CSV table of C-alpha atoms in Angstrom, one decimal:
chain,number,residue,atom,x,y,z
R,183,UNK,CA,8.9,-35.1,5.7
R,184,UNK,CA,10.2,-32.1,7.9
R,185,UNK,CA,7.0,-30.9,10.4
R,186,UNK,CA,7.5,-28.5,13.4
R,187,UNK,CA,5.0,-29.0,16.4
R,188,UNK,CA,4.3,-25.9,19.0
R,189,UNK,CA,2.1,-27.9,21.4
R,190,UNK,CA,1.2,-24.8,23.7
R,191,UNK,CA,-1.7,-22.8,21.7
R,192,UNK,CA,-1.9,-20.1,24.2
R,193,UNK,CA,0.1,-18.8,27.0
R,194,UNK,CA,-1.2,-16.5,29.5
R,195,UNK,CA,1.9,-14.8,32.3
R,196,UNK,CA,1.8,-11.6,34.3
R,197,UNK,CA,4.5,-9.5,33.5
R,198,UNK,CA,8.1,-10.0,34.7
R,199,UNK,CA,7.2,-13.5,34.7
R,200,UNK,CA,9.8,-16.1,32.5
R,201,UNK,CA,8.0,-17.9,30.3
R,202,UNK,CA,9.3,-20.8,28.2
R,203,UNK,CA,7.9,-21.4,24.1
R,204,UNK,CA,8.8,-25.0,23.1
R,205,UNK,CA,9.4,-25.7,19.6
R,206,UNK,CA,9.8,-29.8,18.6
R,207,UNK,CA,11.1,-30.6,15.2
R,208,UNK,CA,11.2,-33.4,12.7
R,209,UNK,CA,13.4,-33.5,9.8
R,210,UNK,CA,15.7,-36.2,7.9
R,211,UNK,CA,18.1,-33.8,7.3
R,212,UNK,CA,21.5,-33.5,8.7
R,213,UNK,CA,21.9,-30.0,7.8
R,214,UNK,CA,19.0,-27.9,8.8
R,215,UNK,CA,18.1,-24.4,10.0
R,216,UNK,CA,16.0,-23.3,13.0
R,217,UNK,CA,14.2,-20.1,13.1
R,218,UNK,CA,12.2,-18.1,15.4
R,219,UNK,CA,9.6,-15.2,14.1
R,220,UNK,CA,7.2,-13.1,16.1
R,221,UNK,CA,4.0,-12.0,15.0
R,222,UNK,CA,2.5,-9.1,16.5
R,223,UNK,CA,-1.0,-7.5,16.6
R,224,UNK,CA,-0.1,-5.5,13.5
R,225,UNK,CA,0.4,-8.9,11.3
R,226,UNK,CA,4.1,-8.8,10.2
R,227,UNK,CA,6.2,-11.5,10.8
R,228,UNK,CA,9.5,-10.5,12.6
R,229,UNK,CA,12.8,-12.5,12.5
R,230,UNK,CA,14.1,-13.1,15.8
R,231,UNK,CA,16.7,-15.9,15.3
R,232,UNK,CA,18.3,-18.5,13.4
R,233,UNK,CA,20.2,-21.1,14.7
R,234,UNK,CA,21.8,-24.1,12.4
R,235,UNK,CA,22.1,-27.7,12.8
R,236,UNK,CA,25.8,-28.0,13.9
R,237,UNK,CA,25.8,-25.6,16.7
R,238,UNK,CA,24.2,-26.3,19.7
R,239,UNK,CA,25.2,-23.7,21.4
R,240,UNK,CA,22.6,-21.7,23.6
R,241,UNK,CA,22.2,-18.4,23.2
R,242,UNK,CA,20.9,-15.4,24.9
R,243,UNK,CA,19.9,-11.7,23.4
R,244,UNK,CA,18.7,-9.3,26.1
R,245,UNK,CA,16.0,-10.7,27.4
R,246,UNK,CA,15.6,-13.5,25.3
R,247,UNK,CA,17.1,-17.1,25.0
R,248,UNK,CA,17.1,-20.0,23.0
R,249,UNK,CA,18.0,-24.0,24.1
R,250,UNK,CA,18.7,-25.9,20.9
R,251,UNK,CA,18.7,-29.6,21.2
R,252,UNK,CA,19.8,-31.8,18.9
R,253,UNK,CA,19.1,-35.4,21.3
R,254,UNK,CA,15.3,-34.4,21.9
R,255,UNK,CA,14.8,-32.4,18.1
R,256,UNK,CA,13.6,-29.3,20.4
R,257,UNK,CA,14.5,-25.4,19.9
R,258,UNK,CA,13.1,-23.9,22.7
R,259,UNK,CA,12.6,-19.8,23.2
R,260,UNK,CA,12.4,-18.1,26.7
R,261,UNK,CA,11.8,-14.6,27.4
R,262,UNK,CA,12.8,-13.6,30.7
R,263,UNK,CA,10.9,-10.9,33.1
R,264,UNK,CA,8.6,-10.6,30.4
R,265,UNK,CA,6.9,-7.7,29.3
R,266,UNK,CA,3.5,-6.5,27.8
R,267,UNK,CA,5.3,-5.6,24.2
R,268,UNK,CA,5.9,-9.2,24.2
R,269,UNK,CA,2.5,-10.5,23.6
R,270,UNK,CA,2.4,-11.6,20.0
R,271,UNK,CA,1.9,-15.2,18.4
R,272,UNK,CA,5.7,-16.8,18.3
R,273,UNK,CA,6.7,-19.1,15.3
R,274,UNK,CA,8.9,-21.8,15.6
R,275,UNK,CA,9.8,-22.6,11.6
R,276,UNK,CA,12.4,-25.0,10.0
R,277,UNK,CA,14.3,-25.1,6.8
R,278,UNK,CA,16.6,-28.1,5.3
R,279,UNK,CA,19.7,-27.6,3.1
R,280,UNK,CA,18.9,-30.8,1.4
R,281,UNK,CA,16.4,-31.0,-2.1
R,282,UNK,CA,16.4,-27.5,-3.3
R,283,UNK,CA,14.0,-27.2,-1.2
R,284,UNK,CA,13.7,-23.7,0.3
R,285,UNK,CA,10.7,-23.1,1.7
R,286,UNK,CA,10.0,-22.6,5.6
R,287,UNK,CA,7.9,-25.1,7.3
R,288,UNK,CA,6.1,-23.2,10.6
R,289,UNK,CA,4.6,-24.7,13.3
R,290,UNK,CA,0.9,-24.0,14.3
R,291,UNK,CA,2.6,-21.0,16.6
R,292,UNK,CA,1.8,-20.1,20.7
R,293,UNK,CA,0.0,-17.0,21.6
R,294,UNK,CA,1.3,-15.4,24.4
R,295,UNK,CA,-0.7,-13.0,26.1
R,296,UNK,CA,1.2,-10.6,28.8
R,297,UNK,CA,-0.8,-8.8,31.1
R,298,UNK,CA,0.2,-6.2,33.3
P,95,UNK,CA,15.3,1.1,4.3
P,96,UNK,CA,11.9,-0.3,2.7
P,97,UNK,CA,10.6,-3.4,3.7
P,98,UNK,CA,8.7,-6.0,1.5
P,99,UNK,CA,5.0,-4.2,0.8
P,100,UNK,CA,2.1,-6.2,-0.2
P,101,UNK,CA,-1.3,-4.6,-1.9
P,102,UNK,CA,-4.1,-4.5,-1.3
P,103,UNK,CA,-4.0,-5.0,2.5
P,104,UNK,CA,-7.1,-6.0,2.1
P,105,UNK,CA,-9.3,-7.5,-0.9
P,106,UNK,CA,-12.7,-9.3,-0.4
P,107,UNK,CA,-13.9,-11.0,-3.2
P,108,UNK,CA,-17.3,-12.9,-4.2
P,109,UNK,CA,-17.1,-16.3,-4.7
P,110,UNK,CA,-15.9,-16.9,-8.7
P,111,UNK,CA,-13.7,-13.5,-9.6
P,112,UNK,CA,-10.4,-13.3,-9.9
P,113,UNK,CA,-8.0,-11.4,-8.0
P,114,UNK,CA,-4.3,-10.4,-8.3
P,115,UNK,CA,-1.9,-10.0,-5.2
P,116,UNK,CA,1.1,-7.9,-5.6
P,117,UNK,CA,4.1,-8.1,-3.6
P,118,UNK,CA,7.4,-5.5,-3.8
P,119,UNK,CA,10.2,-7.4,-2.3
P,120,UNK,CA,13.2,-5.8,-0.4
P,121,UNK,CA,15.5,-3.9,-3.6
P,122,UNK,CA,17.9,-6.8,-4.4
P,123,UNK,CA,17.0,-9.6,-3.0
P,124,UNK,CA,17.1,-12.5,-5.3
P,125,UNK,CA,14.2,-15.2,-3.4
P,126,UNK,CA,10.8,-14.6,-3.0
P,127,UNK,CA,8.2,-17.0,-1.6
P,128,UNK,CA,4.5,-16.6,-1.0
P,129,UNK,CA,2.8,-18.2,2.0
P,130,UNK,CA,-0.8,-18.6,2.5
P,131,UNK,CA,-1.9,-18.2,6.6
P,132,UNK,CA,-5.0,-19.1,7.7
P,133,UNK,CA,-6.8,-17.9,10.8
P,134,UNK,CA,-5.2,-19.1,13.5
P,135,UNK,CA,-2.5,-21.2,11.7
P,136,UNK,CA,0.8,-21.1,10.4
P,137,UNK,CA,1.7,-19.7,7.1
P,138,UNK,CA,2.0,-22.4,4.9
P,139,UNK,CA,4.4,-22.2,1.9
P,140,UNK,CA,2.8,-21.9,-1.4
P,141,UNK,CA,5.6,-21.3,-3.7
P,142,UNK,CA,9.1,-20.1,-4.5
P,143,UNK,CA,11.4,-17.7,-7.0
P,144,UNK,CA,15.0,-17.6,-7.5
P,145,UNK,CA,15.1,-14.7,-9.3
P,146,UNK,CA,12.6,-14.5,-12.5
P,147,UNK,CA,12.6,-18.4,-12.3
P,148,UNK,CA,9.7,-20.7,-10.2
P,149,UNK,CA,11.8,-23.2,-8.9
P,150,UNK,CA,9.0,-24.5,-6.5
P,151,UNK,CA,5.2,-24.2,-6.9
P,152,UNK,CA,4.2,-27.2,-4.9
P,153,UNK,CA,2.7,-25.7,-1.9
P,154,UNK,CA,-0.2,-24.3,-4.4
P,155,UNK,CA,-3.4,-26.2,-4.1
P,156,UNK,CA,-5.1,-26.0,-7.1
P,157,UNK,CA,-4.3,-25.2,-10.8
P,158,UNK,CA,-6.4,-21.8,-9.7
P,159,UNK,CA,-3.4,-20.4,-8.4
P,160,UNK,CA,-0.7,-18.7,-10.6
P,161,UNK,CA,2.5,-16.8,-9.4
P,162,UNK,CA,4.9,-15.0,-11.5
P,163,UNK,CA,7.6,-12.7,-11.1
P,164,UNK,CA,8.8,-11.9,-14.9
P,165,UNK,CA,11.8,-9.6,-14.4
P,166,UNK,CA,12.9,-10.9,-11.2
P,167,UNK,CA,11.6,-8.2,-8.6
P,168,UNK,CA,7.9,-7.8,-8.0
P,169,UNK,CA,5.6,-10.8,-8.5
P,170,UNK,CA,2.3,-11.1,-8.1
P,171,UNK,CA,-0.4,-14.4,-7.0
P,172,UNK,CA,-3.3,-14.7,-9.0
P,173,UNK,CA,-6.2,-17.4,-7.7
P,174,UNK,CA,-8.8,-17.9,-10.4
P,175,UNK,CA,-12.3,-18.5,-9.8
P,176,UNK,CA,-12.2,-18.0,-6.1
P,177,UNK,CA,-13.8,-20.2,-3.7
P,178,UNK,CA,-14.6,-19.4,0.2
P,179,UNK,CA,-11.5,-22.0,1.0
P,180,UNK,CA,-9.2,-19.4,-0.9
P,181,UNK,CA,-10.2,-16.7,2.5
P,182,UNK,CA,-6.9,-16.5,4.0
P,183,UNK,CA,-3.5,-14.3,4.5
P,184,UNK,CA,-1.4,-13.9,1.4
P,185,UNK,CA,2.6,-13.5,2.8
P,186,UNK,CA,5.2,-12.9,1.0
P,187,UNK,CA,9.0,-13.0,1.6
P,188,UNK,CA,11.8,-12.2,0.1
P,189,UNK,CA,15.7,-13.0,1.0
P,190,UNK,CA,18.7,-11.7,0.1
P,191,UNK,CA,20.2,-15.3,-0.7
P,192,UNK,CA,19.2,-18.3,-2.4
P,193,UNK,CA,20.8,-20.6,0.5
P,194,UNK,CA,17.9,-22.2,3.0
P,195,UNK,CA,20.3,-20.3,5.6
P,196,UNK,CA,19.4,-17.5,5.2
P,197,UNK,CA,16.0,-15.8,7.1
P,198,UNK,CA,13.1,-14.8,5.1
P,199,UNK,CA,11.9,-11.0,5.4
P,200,UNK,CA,7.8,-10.8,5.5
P,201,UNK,CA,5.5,-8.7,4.7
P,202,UNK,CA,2.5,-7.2,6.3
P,203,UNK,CA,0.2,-10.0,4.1
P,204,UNK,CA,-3.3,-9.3,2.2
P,205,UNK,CA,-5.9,-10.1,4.1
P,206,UNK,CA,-8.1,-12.0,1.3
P,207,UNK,CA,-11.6,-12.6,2.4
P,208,UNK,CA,-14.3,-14.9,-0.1
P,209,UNK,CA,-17.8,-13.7,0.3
């Protein structure tokens, strides 16, 4: 069964500071889809990225980045010189191509709190 | 353009009614999924429209909950007989494609609280 694990609940950084959101994955698939959403005060879930199982290519969108890893099942976010806009609850969430099955599977999400 | 719009925002209920969620997905866009997220959690995925069809409905918990989305564009959740467990945030999502590829568009949830 697919299952996404966020082991950091809660991330506290002073702004400008890089901070690193890591995202661990299990799936039997061999075609998959990673995806990263931000959730802000206000409650909406934002897309931020997608990423799929055959490229493993980092990649790097202003101020953000992602590390995709297919050896250690990780798809890891980092914001660099972060800002106070950029305290939200982050979701790592996974899809498989396999099944029919079409449904996201989230992890447990990391708050991060930026303070000024 | 618009975005997917949920109502109520907000619906508290006492324990045993009934309540109807309504989502409006984004104009065109053939999936739709519901998600339920509770405090603290991850949404959890409830249940799944390709079109006017369910193709999936086995993220629902109980035979309380009922989803339906008869002429392929808004839907609504219904939980029967609620129970304090049922006090969560209703998502929903639509997506312009039926692929897994493609990302899901949310919106801003009912907040659904049991009393």
């Amino acid at each position: 069964a697919q299952k996404v694990t966020q082991a950091q609940t809660e991330i506290s950084v002073v702004e400008k500071e890089d901070v690193t959101l890591d995202c661990v994955y299990e799936t039997r698939d061999t075609t998959y889809y990673l995806f990263w959403y931000k959730q802000p005060p206000s409650g909406e879930l934002v897309f931020l990225i997608r990423r799929n199982s055959f490229d493993e290519q980092n990649e790097i969108s202003g101020r953000y980045s992602w590390n995709f890893q297919k050896s250690t099942s990780s798809f890891n976010f980092t914001i660099t010189a972060s800002q106070v806009v950029d305290s939200a609850v982050y979701f790592c969430a996974l899809s498989e191509a396999g099944r029919g099955r079409r449904a996201l599977t989230f992890g447990s999400g990391t708050r991060l709190q930026v303070q000024p | 353009g618009a975005g997917v719009s949920q109502s109520p925002r907000y619906k508290v209920a006492k324990r045993g009614q009934d309540v109807a969620l309504r989502c409006d997905p984004i104009s065109g866009h053939v999936s739709l999924f519901w998600y339920q997220q509770a405090l603290g959690q991850g949404p959890e995925f409830l249940t799944y429209f390709q079109n006017e069809a369910q193709l999936d409905k086995s993220g629902l918990p109980s035979d309380r909950f009922f989803a339906e989305r008869p002429e392929g564009s808004v839907s609504t959740l219904k939980i029967q007989r609620t129970q304090q467990e049922d006090s969560a945030v209703y998502l929903c999502a639509s997506s312009p494609q039926q692929g897994p590829s493609y990302e899901q568009y949310f919106g801003p949830g009912t907040r659904l609280t049991v009393t």
